[in-house]
PDB file of C-alpha atoms in Angstrom:
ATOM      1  CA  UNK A 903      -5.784  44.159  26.166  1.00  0.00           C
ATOM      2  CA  UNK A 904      -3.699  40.924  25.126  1.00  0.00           C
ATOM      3  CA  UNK A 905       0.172  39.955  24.990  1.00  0.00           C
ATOM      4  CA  UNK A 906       2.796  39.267  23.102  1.00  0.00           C
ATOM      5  CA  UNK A 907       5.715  36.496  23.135  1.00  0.00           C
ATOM      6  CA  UNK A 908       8.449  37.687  20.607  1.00  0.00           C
ATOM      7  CA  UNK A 909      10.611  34.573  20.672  1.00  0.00           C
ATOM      8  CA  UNK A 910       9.754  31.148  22.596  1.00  0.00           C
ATOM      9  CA  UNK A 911      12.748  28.954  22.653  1.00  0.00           C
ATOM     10  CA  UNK A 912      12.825  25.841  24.888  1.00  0.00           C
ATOM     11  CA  UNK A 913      14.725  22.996  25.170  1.00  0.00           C
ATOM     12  CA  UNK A 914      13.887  19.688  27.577  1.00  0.00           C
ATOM     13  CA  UNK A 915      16.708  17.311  27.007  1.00  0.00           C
ATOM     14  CA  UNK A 916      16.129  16.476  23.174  1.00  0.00           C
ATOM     15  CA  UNK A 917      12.642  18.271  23.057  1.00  0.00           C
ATOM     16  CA  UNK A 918      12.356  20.977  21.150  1.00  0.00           C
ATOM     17  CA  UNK A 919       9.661  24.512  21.149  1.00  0.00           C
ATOM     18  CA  UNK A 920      10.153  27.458  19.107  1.00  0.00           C
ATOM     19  CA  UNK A 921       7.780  30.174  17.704  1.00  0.00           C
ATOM     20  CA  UNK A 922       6.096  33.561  19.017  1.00  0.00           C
ATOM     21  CA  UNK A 923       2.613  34.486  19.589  1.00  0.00           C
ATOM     22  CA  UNK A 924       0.026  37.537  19.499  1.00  0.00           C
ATOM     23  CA  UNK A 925      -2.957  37.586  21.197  1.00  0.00           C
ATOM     24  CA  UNK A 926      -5.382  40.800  21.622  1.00  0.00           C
ATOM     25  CA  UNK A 927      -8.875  39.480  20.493  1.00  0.00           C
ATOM     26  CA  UNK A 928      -7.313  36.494  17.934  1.00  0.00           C
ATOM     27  CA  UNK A 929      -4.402  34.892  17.706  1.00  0.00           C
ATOM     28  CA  UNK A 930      -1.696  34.987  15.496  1.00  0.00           C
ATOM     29  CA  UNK A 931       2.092  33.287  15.232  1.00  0.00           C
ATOM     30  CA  UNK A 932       3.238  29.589  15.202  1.00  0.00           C
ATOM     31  CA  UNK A 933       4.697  27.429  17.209  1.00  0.00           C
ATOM     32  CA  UNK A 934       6.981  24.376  16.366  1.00  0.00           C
ATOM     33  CA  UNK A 935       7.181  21.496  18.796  1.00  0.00           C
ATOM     34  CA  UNK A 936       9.887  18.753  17.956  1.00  0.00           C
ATOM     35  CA  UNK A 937      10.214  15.988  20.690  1.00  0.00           C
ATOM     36  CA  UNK A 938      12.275  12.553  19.781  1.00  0.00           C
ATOM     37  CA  UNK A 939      11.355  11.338  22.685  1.00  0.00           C
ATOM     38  CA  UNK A 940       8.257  12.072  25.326  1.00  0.00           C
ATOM     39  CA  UNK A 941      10.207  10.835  28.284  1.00  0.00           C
ATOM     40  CA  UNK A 942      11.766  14.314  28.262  1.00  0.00           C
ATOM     41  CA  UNK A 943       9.295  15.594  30.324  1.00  0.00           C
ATOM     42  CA  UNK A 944       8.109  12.741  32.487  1.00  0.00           C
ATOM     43  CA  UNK A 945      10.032  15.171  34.990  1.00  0.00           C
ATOM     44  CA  UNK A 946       8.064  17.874  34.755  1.00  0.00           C
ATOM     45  CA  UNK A 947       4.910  16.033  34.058  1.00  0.00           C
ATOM     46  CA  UNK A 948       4.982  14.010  37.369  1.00  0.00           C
ATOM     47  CA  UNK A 949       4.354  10.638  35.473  1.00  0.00           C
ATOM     48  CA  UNK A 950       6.289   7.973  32.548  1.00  0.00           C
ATOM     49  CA  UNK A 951       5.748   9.600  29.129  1.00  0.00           C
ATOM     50  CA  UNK A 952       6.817   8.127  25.877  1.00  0.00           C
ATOM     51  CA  UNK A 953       6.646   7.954  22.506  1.00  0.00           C
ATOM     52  CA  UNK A 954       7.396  10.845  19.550  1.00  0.00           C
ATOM     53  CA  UNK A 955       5.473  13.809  18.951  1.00  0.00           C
ATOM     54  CA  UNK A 956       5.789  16.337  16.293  1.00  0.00           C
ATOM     55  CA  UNK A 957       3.875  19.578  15.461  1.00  0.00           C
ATOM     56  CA  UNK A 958       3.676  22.569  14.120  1.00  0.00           C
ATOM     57  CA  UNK A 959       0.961  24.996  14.679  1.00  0.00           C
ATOM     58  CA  UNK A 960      -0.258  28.371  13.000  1.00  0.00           C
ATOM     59  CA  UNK A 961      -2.455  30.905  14.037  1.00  0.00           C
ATOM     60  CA  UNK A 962      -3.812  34.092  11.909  1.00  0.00           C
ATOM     61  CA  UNK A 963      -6.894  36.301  11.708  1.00  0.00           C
ATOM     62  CA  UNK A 964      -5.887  37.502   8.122  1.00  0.00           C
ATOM     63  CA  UNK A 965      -9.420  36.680   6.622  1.00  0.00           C
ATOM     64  CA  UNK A 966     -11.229  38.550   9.412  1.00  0.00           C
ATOM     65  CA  UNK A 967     -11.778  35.294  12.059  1.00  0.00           C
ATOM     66  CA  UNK A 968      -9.809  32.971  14.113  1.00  0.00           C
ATOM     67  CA  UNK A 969      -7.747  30.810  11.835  1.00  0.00           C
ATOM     68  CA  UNK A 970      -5.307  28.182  12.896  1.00  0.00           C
ATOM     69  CA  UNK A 971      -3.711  25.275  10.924  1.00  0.00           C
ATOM     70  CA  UNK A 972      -2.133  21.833  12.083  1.00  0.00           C
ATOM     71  CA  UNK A 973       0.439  19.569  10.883  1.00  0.00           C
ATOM     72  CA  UNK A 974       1.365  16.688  13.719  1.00  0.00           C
ATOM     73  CA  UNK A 975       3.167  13.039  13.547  1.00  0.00           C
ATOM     74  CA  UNK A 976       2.894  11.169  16.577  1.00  0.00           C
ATOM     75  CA  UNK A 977       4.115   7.618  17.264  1.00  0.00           C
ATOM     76  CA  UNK A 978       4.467   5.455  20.593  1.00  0.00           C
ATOM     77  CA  UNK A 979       2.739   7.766  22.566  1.00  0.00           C
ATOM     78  CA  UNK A 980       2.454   7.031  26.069  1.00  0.00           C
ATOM     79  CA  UNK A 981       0.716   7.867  29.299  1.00  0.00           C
ATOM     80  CA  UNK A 982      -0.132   6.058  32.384  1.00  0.00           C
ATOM     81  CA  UNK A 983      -2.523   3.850  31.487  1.00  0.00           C
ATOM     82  CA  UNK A 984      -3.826   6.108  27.897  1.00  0.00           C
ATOM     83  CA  UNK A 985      -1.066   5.021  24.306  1.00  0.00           C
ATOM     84  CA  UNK A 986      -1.321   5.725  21.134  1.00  0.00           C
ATOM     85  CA  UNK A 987       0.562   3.486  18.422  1.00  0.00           C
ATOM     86  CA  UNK A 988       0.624   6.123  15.643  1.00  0.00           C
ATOM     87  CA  UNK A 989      -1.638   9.101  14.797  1.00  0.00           C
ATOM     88  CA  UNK A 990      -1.018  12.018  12.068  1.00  0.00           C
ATOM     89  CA  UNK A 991      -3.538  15.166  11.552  1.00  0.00           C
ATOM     90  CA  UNK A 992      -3.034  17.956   8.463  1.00  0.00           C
ATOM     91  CA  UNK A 993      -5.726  20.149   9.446  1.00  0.00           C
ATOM     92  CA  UNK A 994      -6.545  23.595   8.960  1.00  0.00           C
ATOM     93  CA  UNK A 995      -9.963  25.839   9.807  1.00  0.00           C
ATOM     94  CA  UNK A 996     -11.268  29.225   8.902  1.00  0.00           C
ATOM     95  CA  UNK A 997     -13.751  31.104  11.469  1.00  0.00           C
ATOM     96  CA  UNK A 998     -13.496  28.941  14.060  1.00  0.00           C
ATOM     97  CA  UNK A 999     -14.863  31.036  16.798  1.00  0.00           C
ATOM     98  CA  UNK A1000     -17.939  31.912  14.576  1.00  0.00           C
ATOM     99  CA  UNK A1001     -18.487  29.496  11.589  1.00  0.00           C
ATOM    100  CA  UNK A1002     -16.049  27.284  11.844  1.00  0.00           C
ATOM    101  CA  UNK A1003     -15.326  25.322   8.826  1.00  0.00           C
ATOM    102  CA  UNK A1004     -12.280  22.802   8.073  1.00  0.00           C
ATOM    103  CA  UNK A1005      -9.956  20.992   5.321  1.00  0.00           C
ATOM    104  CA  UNK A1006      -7.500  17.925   6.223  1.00  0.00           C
ATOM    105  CA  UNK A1007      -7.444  14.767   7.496  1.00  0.00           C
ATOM    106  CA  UNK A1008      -6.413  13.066  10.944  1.00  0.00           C
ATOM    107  CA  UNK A1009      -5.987   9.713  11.551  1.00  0.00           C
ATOM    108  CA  UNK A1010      -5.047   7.205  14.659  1.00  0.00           C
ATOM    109  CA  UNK A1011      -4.323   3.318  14.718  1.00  0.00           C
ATOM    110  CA  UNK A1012      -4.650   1.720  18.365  1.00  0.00           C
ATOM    111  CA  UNK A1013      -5.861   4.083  20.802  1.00  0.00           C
ATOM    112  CA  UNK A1014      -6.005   2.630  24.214  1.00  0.00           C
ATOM    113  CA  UNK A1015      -7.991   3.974  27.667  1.00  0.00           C
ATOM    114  CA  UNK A1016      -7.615   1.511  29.861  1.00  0.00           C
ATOM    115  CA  UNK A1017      -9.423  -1.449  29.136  1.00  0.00           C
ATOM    116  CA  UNK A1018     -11.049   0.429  25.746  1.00  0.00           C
ATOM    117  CA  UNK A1019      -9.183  -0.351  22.301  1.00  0.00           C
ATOM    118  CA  UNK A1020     -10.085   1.608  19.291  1.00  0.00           C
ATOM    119  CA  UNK A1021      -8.203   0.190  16.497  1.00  0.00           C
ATOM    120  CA  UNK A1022      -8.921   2.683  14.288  1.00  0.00           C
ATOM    121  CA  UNK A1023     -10.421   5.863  13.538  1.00  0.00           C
ATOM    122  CA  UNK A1024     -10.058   8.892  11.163  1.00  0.00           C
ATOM    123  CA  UNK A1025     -11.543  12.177   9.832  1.00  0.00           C
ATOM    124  CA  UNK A1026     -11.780  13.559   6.434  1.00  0.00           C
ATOM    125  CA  UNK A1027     -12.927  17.070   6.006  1.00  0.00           C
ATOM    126  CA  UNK A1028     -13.534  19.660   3.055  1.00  0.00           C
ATOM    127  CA  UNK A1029     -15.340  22.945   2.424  1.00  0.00           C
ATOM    128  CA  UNK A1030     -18.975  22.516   1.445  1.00  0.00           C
ATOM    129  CA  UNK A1031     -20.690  25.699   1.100  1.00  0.00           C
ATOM    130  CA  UNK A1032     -20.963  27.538   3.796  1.00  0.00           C
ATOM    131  CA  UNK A1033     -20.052  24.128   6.203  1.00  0.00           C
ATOM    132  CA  UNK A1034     -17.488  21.483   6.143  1.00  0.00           C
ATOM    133  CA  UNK A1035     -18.171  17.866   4.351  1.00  0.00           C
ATOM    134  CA  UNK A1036     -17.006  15.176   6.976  1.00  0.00           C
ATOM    135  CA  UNK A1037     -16.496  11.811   6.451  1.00  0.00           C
ATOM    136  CA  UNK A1038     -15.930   9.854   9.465  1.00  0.00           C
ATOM    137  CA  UNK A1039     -14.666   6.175  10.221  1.00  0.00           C
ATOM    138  CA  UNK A1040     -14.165   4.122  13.533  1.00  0.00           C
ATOM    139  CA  UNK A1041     -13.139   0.588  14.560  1.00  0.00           C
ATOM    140  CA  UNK A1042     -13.779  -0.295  18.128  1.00  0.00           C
ATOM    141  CA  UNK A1043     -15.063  -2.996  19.927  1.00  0.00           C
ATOM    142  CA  UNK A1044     -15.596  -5.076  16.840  1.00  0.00           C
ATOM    143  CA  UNK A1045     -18.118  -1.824  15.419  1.00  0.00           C
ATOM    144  CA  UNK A1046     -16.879  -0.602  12.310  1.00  0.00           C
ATOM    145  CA  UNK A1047     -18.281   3.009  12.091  1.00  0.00           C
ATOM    146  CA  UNK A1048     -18.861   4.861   9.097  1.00  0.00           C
ATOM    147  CA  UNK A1049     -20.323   8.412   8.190  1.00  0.00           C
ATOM    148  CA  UNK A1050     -20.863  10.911   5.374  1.00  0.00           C
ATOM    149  CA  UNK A1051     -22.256  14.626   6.699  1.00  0.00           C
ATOM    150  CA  UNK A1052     -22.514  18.087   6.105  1.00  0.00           C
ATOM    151  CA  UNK A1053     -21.627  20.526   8.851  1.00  0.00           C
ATOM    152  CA  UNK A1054     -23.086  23.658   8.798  1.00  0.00           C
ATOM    153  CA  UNK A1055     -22.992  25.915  12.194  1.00  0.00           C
ATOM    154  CA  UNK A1056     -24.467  29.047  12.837  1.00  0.00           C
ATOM    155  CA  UNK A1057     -27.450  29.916  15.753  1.00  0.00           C
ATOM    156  CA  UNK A1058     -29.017  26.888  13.584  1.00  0.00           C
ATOM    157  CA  UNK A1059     -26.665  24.112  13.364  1.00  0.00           C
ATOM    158  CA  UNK A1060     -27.359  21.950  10.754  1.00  0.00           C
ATOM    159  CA  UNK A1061     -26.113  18.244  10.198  1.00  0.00           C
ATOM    160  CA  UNK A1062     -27.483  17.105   6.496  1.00  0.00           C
ATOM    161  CA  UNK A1063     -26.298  13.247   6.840  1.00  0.00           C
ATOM    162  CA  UNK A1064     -26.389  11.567   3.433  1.00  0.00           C
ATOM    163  CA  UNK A1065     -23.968   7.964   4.867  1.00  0.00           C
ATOM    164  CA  UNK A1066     -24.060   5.802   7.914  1.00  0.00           C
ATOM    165  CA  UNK A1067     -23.806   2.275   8.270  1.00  0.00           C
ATOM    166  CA  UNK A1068     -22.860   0.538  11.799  1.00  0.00           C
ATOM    167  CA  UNK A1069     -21.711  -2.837  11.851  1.00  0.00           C
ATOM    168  CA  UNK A1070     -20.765  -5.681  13.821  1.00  0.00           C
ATOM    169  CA  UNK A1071     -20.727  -9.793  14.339  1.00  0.00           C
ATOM    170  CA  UNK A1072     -22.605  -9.972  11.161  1.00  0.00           C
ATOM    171  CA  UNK A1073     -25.465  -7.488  11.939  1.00  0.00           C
ATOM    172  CA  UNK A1074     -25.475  -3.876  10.042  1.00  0.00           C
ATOM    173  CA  UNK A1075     -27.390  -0.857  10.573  1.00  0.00           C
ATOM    174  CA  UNK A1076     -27.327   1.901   7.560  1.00  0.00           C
ATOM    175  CA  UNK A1077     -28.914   4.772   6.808  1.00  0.00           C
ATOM    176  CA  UNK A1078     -32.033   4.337   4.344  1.00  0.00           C
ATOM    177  CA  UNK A1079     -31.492   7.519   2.776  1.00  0.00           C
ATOM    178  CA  UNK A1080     -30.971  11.534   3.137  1.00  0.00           C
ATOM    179  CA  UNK A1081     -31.428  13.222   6.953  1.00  0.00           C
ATOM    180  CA  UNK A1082     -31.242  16.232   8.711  1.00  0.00           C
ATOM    181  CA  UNK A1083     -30.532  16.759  12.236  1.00  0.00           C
ATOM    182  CA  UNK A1084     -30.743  20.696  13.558  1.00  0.00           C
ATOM    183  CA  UNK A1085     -29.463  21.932  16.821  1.00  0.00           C
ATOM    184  CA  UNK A1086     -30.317  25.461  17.979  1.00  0.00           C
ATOM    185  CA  UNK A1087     -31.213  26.428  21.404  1.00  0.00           C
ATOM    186  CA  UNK A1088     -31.222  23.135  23.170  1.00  0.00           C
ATOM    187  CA  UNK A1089     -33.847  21.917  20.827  1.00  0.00           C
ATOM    188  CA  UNK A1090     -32.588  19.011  18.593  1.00  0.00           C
ATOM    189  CA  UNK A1091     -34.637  18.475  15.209  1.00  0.00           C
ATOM    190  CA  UNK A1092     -34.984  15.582  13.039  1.00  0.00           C
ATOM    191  CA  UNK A1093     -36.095  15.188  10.067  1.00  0.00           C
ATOM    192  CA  UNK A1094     -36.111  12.296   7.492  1.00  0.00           C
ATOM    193  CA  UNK A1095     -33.875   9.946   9.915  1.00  0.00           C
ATOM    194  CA  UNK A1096     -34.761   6.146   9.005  1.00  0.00           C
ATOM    195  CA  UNK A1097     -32.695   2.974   9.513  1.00  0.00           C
ATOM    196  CA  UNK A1098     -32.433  -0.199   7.681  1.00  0.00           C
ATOM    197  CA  UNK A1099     -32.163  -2.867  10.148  1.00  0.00           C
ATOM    198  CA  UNK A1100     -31.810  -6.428   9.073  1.00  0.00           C
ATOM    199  CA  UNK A1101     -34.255  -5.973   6.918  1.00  0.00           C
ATOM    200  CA  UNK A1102     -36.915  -4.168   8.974  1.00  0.00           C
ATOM    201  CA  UNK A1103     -36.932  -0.181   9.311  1.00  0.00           C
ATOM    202  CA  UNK A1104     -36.884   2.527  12.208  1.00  0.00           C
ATOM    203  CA  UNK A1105     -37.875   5.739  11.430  1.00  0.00           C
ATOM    204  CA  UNK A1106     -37.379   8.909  13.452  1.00  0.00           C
ATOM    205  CA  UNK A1107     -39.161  12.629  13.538  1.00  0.00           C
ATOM    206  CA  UNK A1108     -40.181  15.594  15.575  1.00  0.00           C
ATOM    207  CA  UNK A1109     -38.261  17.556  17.938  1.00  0.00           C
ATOM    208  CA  UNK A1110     -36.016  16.380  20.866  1.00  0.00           C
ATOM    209  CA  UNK A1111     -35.235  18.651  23.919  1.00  0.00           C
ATOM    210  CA  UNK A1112     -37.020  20.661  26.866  1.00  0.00           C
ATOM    211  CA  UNK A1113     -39.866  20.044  24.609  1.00  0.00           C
ATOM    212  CA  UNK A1114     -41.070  17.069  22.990  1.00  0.00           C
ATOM    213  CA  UNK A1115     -42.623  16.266  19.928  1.00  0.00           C
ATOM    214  CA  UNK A1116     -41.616  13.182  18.373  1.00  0.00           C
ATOM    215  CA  UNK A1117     -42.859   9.669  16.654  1.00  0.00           C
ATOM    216  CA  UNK A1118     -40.928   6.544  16.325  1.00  0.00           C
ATOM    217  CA  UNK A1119     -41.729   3.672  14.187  1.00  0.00           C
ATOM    218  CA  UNK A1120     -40.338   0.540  14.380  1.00  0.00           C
ATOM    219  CA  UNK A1121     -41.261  -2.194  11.210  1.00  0.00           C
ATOM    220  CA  UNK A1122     -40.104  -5.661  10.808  1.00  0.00           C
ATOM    221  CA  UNK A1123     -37.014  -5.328  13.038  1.00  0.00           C
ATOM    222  CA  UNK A1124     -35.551  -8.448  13.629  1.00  0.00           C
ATOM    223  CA  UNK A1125     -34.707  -9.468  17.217  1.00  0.00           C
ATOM    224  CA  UNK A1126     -31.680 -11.021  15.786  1.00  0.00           C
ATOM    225  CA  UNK A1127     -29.829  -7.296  15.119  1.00  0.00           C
ATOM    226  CA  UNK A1128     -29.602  -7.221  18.926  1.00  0.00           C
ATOM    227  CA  UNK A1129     -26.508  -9.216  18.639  1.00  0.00           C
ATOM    228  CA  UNK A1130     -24.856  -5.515  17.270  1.00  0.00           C
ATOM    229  CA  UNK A1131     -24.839  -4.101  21.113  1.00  0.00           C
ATOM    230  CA  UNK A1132     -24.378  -8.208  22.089  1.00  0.00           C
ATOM    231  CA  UNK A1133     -23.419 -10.772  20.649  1.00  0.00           C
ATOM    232  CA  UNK A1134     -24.489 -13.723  22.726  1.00  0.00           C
ATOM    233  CA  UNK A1135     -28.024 -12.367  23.189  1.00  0.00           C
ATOM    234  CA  UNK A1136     -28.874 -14.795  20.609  1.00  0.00           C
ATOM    235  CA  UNK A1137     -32.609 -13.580  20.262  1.00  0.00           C
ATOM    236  CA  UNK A1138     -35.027 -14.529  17.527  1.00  0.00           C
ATOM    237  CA  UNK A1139     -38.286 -12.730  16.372  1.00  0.00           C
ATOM    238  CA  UNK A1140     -39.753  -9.723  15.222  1.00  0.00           C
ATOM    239  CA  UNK A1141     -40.529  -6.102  16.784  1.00  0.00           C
ATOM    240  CA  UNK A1142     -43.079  -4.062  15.555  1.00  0.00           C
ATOM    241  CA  UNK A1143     -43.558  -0.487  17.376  1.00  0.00           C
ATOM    242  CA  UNK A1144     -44.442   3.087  17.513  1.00  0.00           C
ATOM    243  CA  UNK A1145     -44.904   6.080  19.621  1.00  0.00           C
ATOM    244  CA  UNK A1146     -45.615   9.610  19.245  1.00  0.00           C
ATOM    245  CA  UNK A1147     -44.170  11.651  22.261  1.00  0.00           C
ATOM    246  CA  UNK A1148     -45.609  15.566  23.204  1.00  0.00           C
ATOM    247  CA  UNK A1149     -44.926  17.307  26.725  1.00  0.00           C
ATOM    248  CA  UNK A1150     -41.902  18.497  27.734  1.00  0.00           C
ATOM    249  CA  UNK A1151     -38.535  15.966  29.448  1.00  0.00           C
ATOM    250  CA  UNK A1152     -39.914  16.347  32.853  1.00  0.00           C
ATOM    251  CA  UNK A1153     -43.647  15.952  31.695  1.00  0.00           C
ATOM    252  CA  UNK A1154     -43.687  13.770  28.610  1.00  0.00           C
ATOM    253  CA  UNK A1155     -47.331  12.038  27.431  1.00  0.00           C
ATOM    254  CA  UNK A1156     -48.057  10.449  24.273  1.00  0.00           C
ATOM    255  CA  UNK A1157     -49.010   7.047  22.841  1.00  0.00           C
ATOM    256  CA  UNK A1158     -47.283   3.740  22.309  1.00  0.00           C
ATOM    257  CA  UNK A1159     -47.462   0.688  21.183  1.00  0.00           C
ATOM    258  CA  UNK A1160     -45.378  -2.734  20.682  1.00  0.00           C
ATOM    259  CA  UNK A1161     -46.165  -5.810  18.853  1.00  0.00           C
ATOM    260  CA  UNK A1162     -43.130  -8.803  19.575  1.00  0.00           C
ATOM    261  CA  UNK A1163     -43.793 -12.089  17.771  1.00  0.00           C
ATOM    262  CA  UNK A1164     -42.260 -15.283  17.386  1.00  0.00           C
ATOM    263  CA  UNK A1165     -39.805 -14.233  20.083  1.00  0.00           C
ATOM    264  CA  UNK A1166     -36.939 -17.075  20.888  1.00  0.00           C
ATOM    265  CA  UNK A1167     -34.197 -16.499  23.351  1.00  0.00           C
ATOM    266  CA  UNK A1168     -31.395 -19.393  24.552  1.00  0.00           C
ATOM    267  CA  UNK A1169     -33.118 -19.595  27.944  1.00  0.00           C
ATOM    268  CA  UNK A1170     -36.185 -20.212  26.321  1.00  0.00           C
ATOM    269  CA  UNK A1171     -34.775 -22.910  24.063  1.00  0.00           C
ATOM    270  CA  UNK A1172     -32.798 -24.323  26.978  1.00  0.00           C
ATOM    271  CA  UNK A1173     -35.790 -25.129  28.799  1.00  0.00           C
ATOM    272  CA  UNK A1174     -37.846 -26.830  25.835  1.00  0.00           C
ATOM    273  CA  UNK A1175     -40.170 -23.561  25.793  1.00  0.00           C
ATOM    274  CA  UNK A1176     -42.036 -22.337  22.334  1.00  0.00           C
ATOM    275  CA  UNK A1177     -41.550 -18.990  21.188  1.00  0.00           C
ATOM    276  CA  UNK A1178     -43.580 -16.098  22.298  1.00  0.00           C
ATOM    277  CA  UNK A1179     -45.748 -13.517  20.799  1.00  0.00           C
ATOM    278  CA  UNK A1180     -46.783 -10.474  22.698  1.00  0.00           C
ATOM    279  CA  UNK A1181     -48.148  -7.168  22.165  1.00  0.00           C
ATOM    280  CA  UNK A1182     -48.312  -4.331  24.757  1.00  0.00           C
ATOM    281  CA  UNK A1183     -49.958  -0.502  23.816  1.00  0.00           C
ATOM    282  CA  UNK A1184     -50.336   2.343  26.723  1.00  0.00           C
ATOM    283  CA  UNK A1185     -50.521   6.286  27.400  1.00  0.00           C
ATOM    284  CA  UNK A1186     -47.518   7.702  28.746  1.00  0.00           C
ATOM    285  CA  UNK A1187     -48.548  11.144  31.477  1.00  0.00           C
ATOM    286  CA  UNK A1188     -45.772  12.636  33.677  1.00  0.00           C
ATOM    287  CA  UNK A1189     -43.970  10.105  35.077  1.00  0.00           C
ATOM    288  CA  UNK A1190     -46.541   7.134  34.580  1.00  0.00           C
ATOM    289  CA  UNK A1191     -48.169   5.260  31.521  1.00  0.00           C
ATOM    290  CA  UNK A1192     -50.085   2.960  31.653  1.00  0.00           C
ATOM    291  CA  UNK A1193     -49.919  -0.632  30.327  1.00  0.00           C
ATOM    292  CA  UNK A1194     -52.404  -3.342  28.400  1.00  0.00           C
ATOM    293  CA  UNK A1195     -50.488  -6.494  27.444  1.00  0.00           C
ATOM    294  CA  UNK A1196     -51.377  -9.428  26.102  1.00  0.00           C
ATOM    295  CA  UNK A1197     -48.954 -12.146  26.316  1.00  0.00           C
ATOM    296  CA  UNK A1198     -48.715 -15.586  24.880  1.00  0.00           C
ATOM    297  CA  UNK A1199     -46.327 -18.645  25.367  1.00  0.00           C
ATOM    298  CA  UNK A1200     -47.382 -20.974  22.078  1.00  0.00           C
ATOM    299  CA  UNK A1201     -50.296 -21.465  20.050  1.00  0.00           C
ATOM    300  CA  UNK A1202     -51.739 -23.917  23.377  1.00  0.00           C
ATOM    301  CA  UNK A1203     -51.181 -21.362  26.260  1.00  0.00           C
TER     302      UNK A1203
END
């Protein structure tokens, strides 16, 4: 039916954890963790550990759900081939088995997997109704990330994002104005999603999931924004495009269509070519669509 730990008081070298627990449906107590230095317990954890870490935890079910807050300090944190330089997080959430909702902050400078360096990131959150207001920022891999939504779970999780811009090497993608994204039942909704992108626009509606019902449009999108996901792409152009998607993921159908013009890539360049135009327009059935392109190399060809 659950358990109880009165008193917890360990020691590892200079490490430090104290508290006592309750659990029979929800938890309650609070533990307090207080270690100077991680190599304490490279022993027990069968690899090098380093760094400081400091937290203190708190559980309750005092307003009739799964509570718990957070306050942790971490600096020099180290693990095989994962470190963190410094990372802090004052969190707390109400209902978080149910309708979870949160208030704090948590942030981290230098994050490292690996080869993978995120410089930044960090996480602001408030009450907003019945959800939690996030704002969101990330640098990593020369993107700088950032994000204004509303949270609101329930069987209908709703995402209301009103921010989002996505930059990098001089190209930017934002957010042309108020979305909604809704989640329930595998079944992912959007509604209102459009993107300013270098001065062209993709827009984004219909229903995403075991079933399909979607149209994309692409206007005016310069080639050129490319350089976001790579930078020595160097493309030139324009894209034009749209497609409206029924079916379900293992039976799609629909229309499409794509319009490239003016199209200039280094290879192209490199080899004295002229740009290209091209447009292309098909019906997608199953696991085949079919394809009419027309395709030329200059005004002469």
């Amino acid at each position: 039916t659950g358990w109880k730990v009165d008193a917890v008081d360990i020691n590892v070298g200079r490490a430090s954890l104290k508290g006592s627990a309750t659990y029979d449906g929800d938890a309650t107590g609070r533990l307090t963790l207080a270690a100077p230095d991680l190599d304490d317990f490279s022993a027990l954890a069968l690899q090098k550990l380093g760094g400081a870490l400091n937290a203190d935890i708190a559980f309750d079910n005092a307003s009739g759900g799964q509570s718990a807050t957070i306050d942790a300090r971490g600096v020099g944190i180290r693990a095989q081939d994962a470190s963190i330089e410094r990372f802090s997080a004052k969190l707390s959430g109400r209902d978080l088995l149910r309708r979870p909702a949160l208030d704090g902050m948590a942030a981290l400078d230098n994050l490292r997997i690996g080869k993978e360096l995120v410089s930044s990131a960090s996480l602001k959150a408030r009450p907003a109704g019945a959800g939690t207001a996030l704002d969101v920022s990330v640098n990593a891999r020369g993107f700088i990330v950032a994000s204004a939504a509303t949270l609101t779970p329930g069987e209908r999780t709703r995402v209301d994002l009103s921010a989002l811009t996505v930059q990098r090497d001089g190209q930017r993608l934002a957010l042309a104005g108020p979305a909604t994204i809704t989640l329930a039942g595998g079944q992912i909704d959007i509604k209102g999603v459009a993107i300013n992108a270098g001065g062209g626009r993709v827009d984004v509606d219909g229903s995403v999931g075991d079933r399909l019902d979607v149209t994309a449009r692409a206007r005016a999108v310069p080639l050129s924004i490319a350089a976001i996901a790579d930078p020595t792409l160097g493309l030139g152009g324009s894209l034009d495009a749209e497609a409206h998607i029924t079916g379900t993921k293992t039976a799609p159908n629909g229309d499409w269509k794509v319009t490239l013009a003016k199209v200039t890539a280094p290879r192209l360049r490199d080899n004295g070519l002229p740009s290209v135009d091209a447009s292309a327009h098909g019906r997608l059935a199953g696991d085949r669509t079919s394809v009419n392109a027309n395709i030329a190399l200059g005004s002469a060809s």
